[in-house]
Amino acid sequence: MSFPAGFFITGTDTEVGKTLVSGAFILKIRAQGGKAVGFKPVVAGTYKDAKGVVVNEDLETLRIASHLNPGQMELCPYVLNMPAAPHLVAAAIGQEMEMEMEMEMEMEMEMEMEMEMEMDRIMQCTSQNTDSKRCCSGRRGPGVFNSAKQDSGLG
Ligand SMILES: Nc1ncnc2c1ncn2[C@@H]1O[C@H](COP(=O)(O)OP(=O)(O)OP(=O)(O)O)[C@@H](O)[C@H]1O
Ligand SMILES: [Mg+2]
């Protein structure tokens, strides 16, 4: 099985291009046939979109670059409304931020991506009419492998 790789993009100071580069990076990976989804541990500053949904500019950039519909996937565990340094906003509103929570959501995303990638591999095998046993990796945990195998009528 191929596991998703993670890239950590950072930059000192605000408005230096972290989001712009992240979005471009995601688009480039996708253009090359890979799967990539953006994730940001905490954002501060929200507005209402045309439909009245509360959104954050950075998360919208990551979402659109990641080819996700609104609300399709949580890209950030801590969305703070006030537009200021996140740690100051969090302190002002008494919001505790736990690294564990961020890691947990990030891991959930990775698992989702991993499943999607495996599904893609299975679909590819099916369309190529090859032996799914050879194509699918050894991990038998997620039901998706078995059900897809049944659906395909292979193996
Ligand atoms: N398509 C674009 N072409 C040129 N400049 C752009 C484009 N999109 C954004 N910028 C500018 O690039 C700069 C970096 O923006 P970006 O939002 O990526 O910074 P950031 O490091 O993520 O900031 P923040 O810390 O506020 O999240 C900003 O000045 C922004 O106006
Ligand atoms: Mg940004």
PDB file of C-alpha atoms and ligand atoms in Angstrom:
ATOM      1  CA  MET A   1       0.000   0.000   0.000  1.00  0.00           C
ATOM      2  CA  SER A   2       1.200   3.493  -0.720  1.00  0.00           C
ATOM      3  CA  PHE A   3       0.742   5.767   2.268  1.00  0.00           C
ATOM      4  CA  PRO A   4      -0.038   9.455   1.914  1.00  0.00           C
ATOM      5  CA  ALA A   5       2.932  11.731   2.331  1.00  0.00           C
ATOM      6  CA  GLY A   6       2.551  14.865   4.411  1.00  0.00           C
ATOM      7  CA  PHE A   7       4.159  18.204   3.668  1.00  0.00           C
ATOM      8  CA  PHE A   8       4.472  20.908   6.283  1.00  0.00           C
ATOM      9  CA  ILE A   9       4.507  24.358   4.763  1.00  0.00           C
ATOM     10  CA  THR A  10       5.411  27.285   6.962  1.00  0.00           C
ATOM     11  CA  GLY A  11       6.781  30.793   6.730  1.00  0.00           C
ATOM     12  CA  THR A  12       7.731  33.408   9.280  1.00  0.00           C
ATOM     13  CA  ASP A  13       5.251  36.279   9.399  1.00  0.00           C
ATOM     14  CA  THR A  14       1.839  36.828   7.930  1.00  0.00           C
ATOM     15  CA  GLU A  15       1.083  37.556   4.262  1.00  0.00           C
ATOM     16  CA  VAL A  16       4.276  35.880   3.110  1.00  0.00           C
ATOM     17  CA  GLY A  17       2.594  33.352   0.840  1.00  0.00           C
ATOM     18  CA  LYS A  18       2.019  30.238   2.972  1.00  0.00           C
ATOM     19  CA  THR A  19      -1.521  29.778   1.724  1.00  0.00           C
ATOM     20  CA  LEU A  20      -0.699  30.757  -1.825  1.00  0.00           C
ATOM     21  CA  VAL A  21       2.181  28.256  -1.978  1.00  0.00           C
ATOM     22  CA  SER A  22       0.110  25.543  -0.265  1.00  0.00           C
ATOM     23  CA  GLY A  23      -2.705  25.998  -2.772  1.00  0.00           C
ATOM     24  CA  ALA A  24      -0.296  25.952  -5.698  1.00  0.00           C
ATOM     25  CA  PHE A  25       1.414  22.846  -4.301  1.00  0.00           C
ATOM     26  CA  ILE A  26      -1.886  20.996  -3.956  1.00  0.00           C
ATOM     27  CA  LEU A  27      -2.893  21.943  -7.491  1.00  0.00           C
ATOM     28  CA  LYS A  28       0.467  20.793  -8.865  1.00  0.00           C
ATOM     29  CA  ILE A  29       0.252  17.412  -7.128  1.00  0.00           C
ATOM     30  CA  ARG A  30      -3.277  16.951  -8.436  1.00  0.00           C
ATOM     31  CA  ALA A  31      -2.271  18.000 -11.935  1.00  0.00           C
ATOM     32  CA  GLN A  32       0.308  15.202 -11.849  1.00  0.00           C
ATOM     33  CA  GLY A  33      -2.348  12.654 -10.954  1.00  0.00           C
ATOM     34  CA  GLY A  34      -1.770  12.591  -7.201  1.00  0.00           C
ATOM     35  CA  LYS A  35      -4.252  13.224  -4.431  1.00  0.00           C
ATOM     36  CA  ALA A  36      -3.676  16.114  -2.083  1.00  0.00           C
ATOM     37  CA  VAL A  37      -5.797  17.837   0.516  1.00  0.00           C
ATOM     38  CA  GLY A  38      -4.916  20.932   2.499  1.00  0.00           C
ATOM     39  CA  PHE A  39      -5.052  21.073   6.289  1.00  0.00           C
ATOM     40  CA  LYS A  40      -4.487  23.983   8.651  1.00  0.00           C
ATOM     41  CA  PRO A  41      -4.417  23.368  12.423  1.00  0.00           C
ATOM     42  CA  VAL A  42      -5.911  26.741  13.393  1.00  0.00           C
ATOM     43  CA  VAL A  43      -7.311  29.778  11.589  1.00  0.00           C
ATOM     44  CA  ALA A  44      -8.496  33.136  12.858  1.00  0.00           C
ATOM     45  CA  GLY A  45     -10.789  35.457  10.970  1.00  0.00           C
ATOM     46  CA  THR A  46     -14.060  34.450   9.331  1.00  0.00           C
ATOM     47  CA  TYR A  47     -16.715  35.994   7.103  1.00  0.00           C
ATOM     48  CA  LYS A  48     -20.072  34.901   5.708  1.00  0.00           C
ATOM     49  CA  ASP A  49     -20.145  33.763   2.106  1.00  0.00           C
ATOM     50  CA  ALA A  50     -22.961  34.491  -0.369  1.00  0.00           C
ATOM     51  CA  LYS A  51     -25.030  31.716   1.208  1.00  0.00           C
ATOM     52  CA  GLY A  52     -24.470  32.996   4.729  1.00  0.00           C
ATOM     53  CA  VAL A  53     -22.095  30.195   5.634  1.00  0.00           C
ATOM     54  CA  VAL A  54     -19.232  31.181   7.935  1.00  0.00           C
ATOM     55  CA  VAL A  55     -15.955  30.574   6.128  1.00  0.00           C
ATOM     56  CA  ASN A  56     -12.284  31.417   6.413  1.00  0.00           C
ATOM     57  CA  GLU A  57     -10.315  32.718   3.461  1.00  0.00           C
ATOM     58  CA  ASP A  58      -7.334  30.377   3.872  1.00  0.00           C
ATOM     59  CA  LEU A  59      -9.549  27.332   4.309  1.00  0.00           C
ATOM     60  CA  GLU A  60     -11.530  28.299   1.235  1.00  0.00           C
ATOM     61  CA  THR A  61      -8.297  28.489  -0.762  1.00  0.00           C
ATOM     62  CA  LEU A  62      -7.208  25.062   0.507  1.00  0.00           C
ATOM     63  CA  ARG A  63     -10.667  23.593  -0.051  1.00  0.00           C
ATOM     64  CA  ILE A  64     -10.939  24.820  -3.632  1.00  0.00           C
ATOM     65  CA  ALA A  65      -7.382  23.715  -4.453  1.00  0.00           C
ATOM     66  CA  SER A  66      -8.216  20.320  -2.913  1.00  0.00           C
ATOM     67  CA  HIS A  67     -11.262  19.949  -5.191  1.00  0.00           C
ATOM     68  CA  LEU A  68     -13.624  19.618  -2.229  1.00  0.00           C
ATOM     69  CA  ASN A  69     -17.214  20.794  -2.046  1.00  0.00           C
ATOM     70  CA  PRO A  70     -18.172  23.075   0.862  1.00  0.00           C
ATOM     71  CA  GLY A  71     -18.436  21.010   4.033  1.00  0.00           C
ATOM     72  CA  GLN A  72     -17.177  17.843   2.343  1.00  0.00           C
ATOM     73  CA  MET A  73     -14.203  17.496   4.653  1.00  0.00           C
ATOM     74  CA  GLU A  74     -13.116  19.293   7.806  1.00  0.00           C
ATOM     75  CA  LEU A  75      -9.824  20.990   7.027  1.00  0.00           C
ATOM     76  CA  CYS A  76      -9.280  22.683  10.364  1.00  0.00           C
ATOM     77  CA  PRO A  77     -10.137  21.742  13.950  1.00  0.00           C
ATOM     78  CA  TYR A  78     -10.008  25.309  15.340  1.00  0.00           C
ATOM     79  CA  VAL A  79     -11.821  28.028  13.400  1.00  0.00           C
ATOM     80  CA  LEU A  80     -11.768  31.263  15.387  1.00  0.00           C
ATOM     81  CA  ASN A  81     -13.879  34.193  14.259  1.00  0.00           C
ATOM     82  CA  MET A  82     -11.748  37.144  15.330  1.00  0.00           C
ATOM     83  CA  PRO A  83      -9.144  38.203  12.748  1.00  0.00           C
ATOM     84  CA  ALA A  84      -5.960  38.333  14.830  1.00  0.00           C
ATOM     85  CA  ALA A  85      -3.053  36.125  15.859  1.00  0.00           C
ATOM     86  CA  PRO A  86      -4.721  32.770  16.641  1.00  0.00           C
ATOM     87  CA  HIS A  87      -3.048  32.288  20.030  1.00  0.00           C
ATOM     88  CA  LEU A  88      -4.230  35.742  21.147  1.00  0.00           C
ATOM     89  CA  VAL A  89      -7.780  35.142  19.895  1.00  0.00           C
ATOM     90  CA  ALA A  90      -7.852  31.767  21.619  1.00  0.00           C
ATOM     91  CA  ALA A  91      -6.680  33.320  24.876  1.00  0.00           C
ATOM     92  CA  ALA A  92      -9.233  36.131  24.578  1.00  0.00           C
ATOM     93  CA  ILE A  93     -12.172  33.774  24.175  1.00  0.00           C
ATOM     94  CA  GLY A  94     -10.842  31.106  26.526  1.00  0.00           C
ATOM     95  CA  GLN A  95     -10.468  28.516  23.796  1.00  0.00           C
ATOM     96  CA  GLU A  96      -7.944  25.845  24.646  1.00  0.00           C
ATOM     97  CA  MET A  97      -6.167  24.344  21.679  1.00  0.00           C
ATOM     98  CA  GLU A  98      -4.839  20.855  21.963  1.00  0.00           C
ATOM     99  CA  MET A  99      -2.186  19.465  19.720  1.00  0.00           C
ATOM    100  CA  GLU A 100      -3.721  16.007  20.171  1.00  0.00           C
ATOM    101  CA  MET A 101      -6.998  17.181  18.665  1.00  0.00           C
ATOM    102  CA  GLU A 102      -5.162  18.624  15.665  1.00  0.00           C
ATOM    103  CA  MET A 103      -3.133  15.465  15.193  1.00  0.00           C
ATOM    104  CA  GLU A 104      -6.258  13.335  15.493  1.00  0.00           C
ATOM    105  CA  MET A 105      -8.089  15.239  12.759  1.00  0.00           C
ATOM    106  CA  GLU A 106      -5.014  15.226  10.554  1.00  0.00           C
ATOM    107  CA  MET A 107      -4.705  11.454  10.994  1.00  0.00           C
ATOM    108  CA  GLU A 108      -8.379  10.976  10.154  1.00  0.00           C
ATOM    109  CA  MET A 109      -7.806  12.900   6.954  1.00  0.00           C
ATOM    110  CA  GLU A 110      -4.802  10.756   6.111  1.00  0.00           C
ATOM    111  CA  MET A 111      -6.847   7.608   6.645  1.00  0.00           C
ATOM    112  CA  GLU A 112      -9.577   8.942   4.404  1.00  0.00           C
ATOM    113  CA  MET A 113      -7.006   9.750   1.737  1.00  0.00           C
ATOM    114  CA  GLU A 114      -5.442   6.332   2.129  1.00  0.00           C
ATOM    115  CA  MET A 115      -8.838   4.681   1.572  1.00  0.00           C
ATOM    116  CA  GLU A 116      -9.485   6.837  -1.468  1.00  0.00           C
ATOM    117  CA  MET A 117      -6.097   5.960  -2.925  1.00  0.00           C
ATOM    118  CA  GLU A 118      -6.720   2.265  -2.380  1.00  0.00           C
ATOM    119  CA  MET A 119     -10.166   2.572  -3.953  1.00  0.00           C
ATOM    120  CA  ASP A 120      -8.578   4.247  -6.961  1.00  0.00           C
ATOM    121  CA  ARG A 121      -6.112   1.387  -7.263  1.00  0.00           C
ATOM    122  CA  ILE A 122      -8.920  -1.157  -7.105  1.00  0.00           C
ATOM    123  CA  MET A 123     -10.952   0.718  -9.692  1.00  0.00           C
ATOM    124  CA  GLN A 124      -7.891   0.879 -11.908  1.00  0.00           C
ATOM    125  CA  CYS A 125      -7.357  -2.855 -11.544  1.00  0.00           C
ATOM    126  CA  THR A 126     -11.002  -3.507 -12.298  1.00  0.00           C
ATOM    127  CA  SER A 127     -10.989  -1.352 -15.392  1.00  0.00           C
ATOM    128  CA  GLN A 128      -7.806  -3.036 -16.584  1.00  0.00           C
ATOM    129  CA  ASN A 129      -9.426  -6.378 -15.864  1.00  0.00           C
ATOM    130  CA  THR A 130      -6.412  -7.644 -13.970  1.00  0.00           C
ATOM    131  CA  ASP A 131      -6.240  -9.845 -10.903  1.00  0.00           C
ATOM    132  CA  SER A 132      -7.355  -7.758  -7.919  1.00  0.00           C
ATOM    133  CA  LYS A 133      -5.369  -9.971  -5.536  1.00  0.00           C
ATOM    134  CA  ARG A 134      -2.217  -8.840  -7.247  1.00  0.00           C
ATOM    135  CA  CYS A 135      -3.257  -5.198  -7.337  1.00  0.00           C
ATOM    136  CA  CYS A 136      -4.595  -4.791  -3.835  1.00  0.00           C
ATOM    137  CA  SER A 137      -2.119  -4.496  -1.039  1.00  0.00           C
ATOM    138  CA  GLY A 138      -1.930  -6.914   1.836  1.00  0.00           C
ATOM    139  CA  ARG A 139      -3.848  -4.926   4.441  1.00  0.00           C
ATOM    140  CA  ARG A 140      -7.205  -6.543   4.888  1.00  0.00           C
ATOM    141  CA  GLY A 141      -8.661  -4.326   7.585  1.00  0.00           C
ATOM    142  CA  PRO A 142     -10.999  -1.891   5.815  1.00  0.00           C
ATOM    143  CA  GLY A 143     -14.090  -3.549   4.379  1.00  0.00           C
ATOM    144  CA  VAL A 144     -13.675  -1.518   1.273  1.00  0.00           C
ATOM    145  CA  PHE A 145     -11.177  -3.990  -0.147  1.00  0.00           C
ATOM    146  CA  ASN A 146     -13.433  -6.976   0.235  1.00  0.00           C
ATOM    147  CA  SER A 147     -16.618  -5.306  -0.944  1.00  0.00           C
ATOM    148  CA  ALA A 148     -14.870  -3.809  -3.941  1.00  0.00           C
ATOM    149  CA  LYS A 149     -13.478  -7.221  -4.766  1.00  0.00           C
ATOM    150  CA  GLN A 150     -16.939  -8.721  -4.590  1.00  0.00           C
ATOM    151  CA  ASP A 151     -18.390  -5.946  -6.699  1.00  0.00           C
ATOM    152  CA  SER A 152     -15.753  -6.403  -9.346  1.00  0.00           C
ATOM    153  CA  GLY A 153     -16.364 -10.108  -9.581  1.00  0.00           C
ATOM    154  CA  LEU A 154     -12.659 -10.724  -9.696  1.00  0.00           C
ATOM    155  CA  GLY A 155     -10.471 -13.030  -7.639  1.00  0.00           C
TER     156      GLY A 155
HETATM  157  N1  LIG B   1      -2.896  34.858  -7.176  1.00  0.00           N
HETATM  158  C1  LIG B   1      -2.093  35.749  -6.553  1.00  0.00           C
HETATM  159  N2  LIG B   1      -1.182  36.455  -7.278  1.00  0.00           N
HETATM  160  C2  LIG B   1      -0.348  37.324  -6.666  1.00  0.00           C
HETATM  161  N3  LIG B   1      -0.355  37.559  -5.357  1.00  0.00           N
HETATM  162  C3  LIG B   1      -1.244  36.908  -4.611  1.00  0.00           C
HETATM  163  C4  LIG B   1      -2.157  35.965  -5.151  1.00  0.00           C
HETATM  164  N4  LIG B   1      -2.896  35.444  -4.140  1.00  0.00           N
HETATM  165  C5  LIG B   1      -2.463  36.022  -3.020  1.00  0.00           C
HETATM  166  N5  LIG B   1      -1.472  36.912  -3.298  1.00  0.00           N
HETATM  167  C6  LIG B   1      -0.752  37.749  -2.342  1.00  0.00           C
HETATM  168  O1  LIG B   1       0.315  36.975  -1.851  1.00  0.00           O
HETATM  169  C7  LIG B   1       0.573  37.336  -0.489  1.00  0.00           C
HETATM  170  C8  LIG B   1       0.643  36.105   0.334  1.00  0.00           C
HETATM  171  O2  LIG B   1      -0.671  35.635   0.590  1.00  0.00           O
HETATM  172  P1  LIG B   1      -0.993  34.380   1.500  1.00  0.00           P
HETATM  173  O3  LIG B   1      -2.410  34.515   1.864  1.00  0.00           O
HETATM  174  O4  LIG B   1      -0.571  33.152   0.794  1.00  0.00           O
HETATM  175  O5  LIG B   1      -0.053  34.625   2.772  1.00  0.00           O
HETATM  176  P2  LIG B   1      -0.041  33.803   4.127  1.00  0.00           P
HETATM  177  O6  LIG B   1       1.379  33.641   4.492  1.00  0.00           O
HETATM  178  O7  LIG B   1      -0.860  32.583   4.014  1.00  0.00           O
HETATM  179  O8  LIG B   1      -0.748  34.825   5.120  1.00  0.00           O
HETATM  180  P3  LIG B   1      -1.515  34.539   6.509  1.00  0.00           P
HETATM  181  O9  LIG B   1      -0.460  34.436   7.568  1.00  0.00           O
HETATM  182  O10 LIG B   1      -2.349  35.760   6.686  1.00  0.00           O
HETATM  183  O11 LIG B   1      -2.313  33.292   6.387  1.00  0.00           O
HETATM  184  C9  LIG B   1      -0.523  38.300  -0.075  1.00  0.00           C
HETATM  185  O12 LIG B   1      -0.013  39.607  -0.078  1.00  0.00           O
HETATM  186  C10 LIG B   1      -1.581  38.135  -1.137  1.00  0.00           C
HETATM  187  O13 LIG B   1      -2.285  39.319  -1.376  1.00  0.00           O
HETATM  188 MG    MG B   2      -2.596  31.987   4.969  1.00  0.00          MG
END
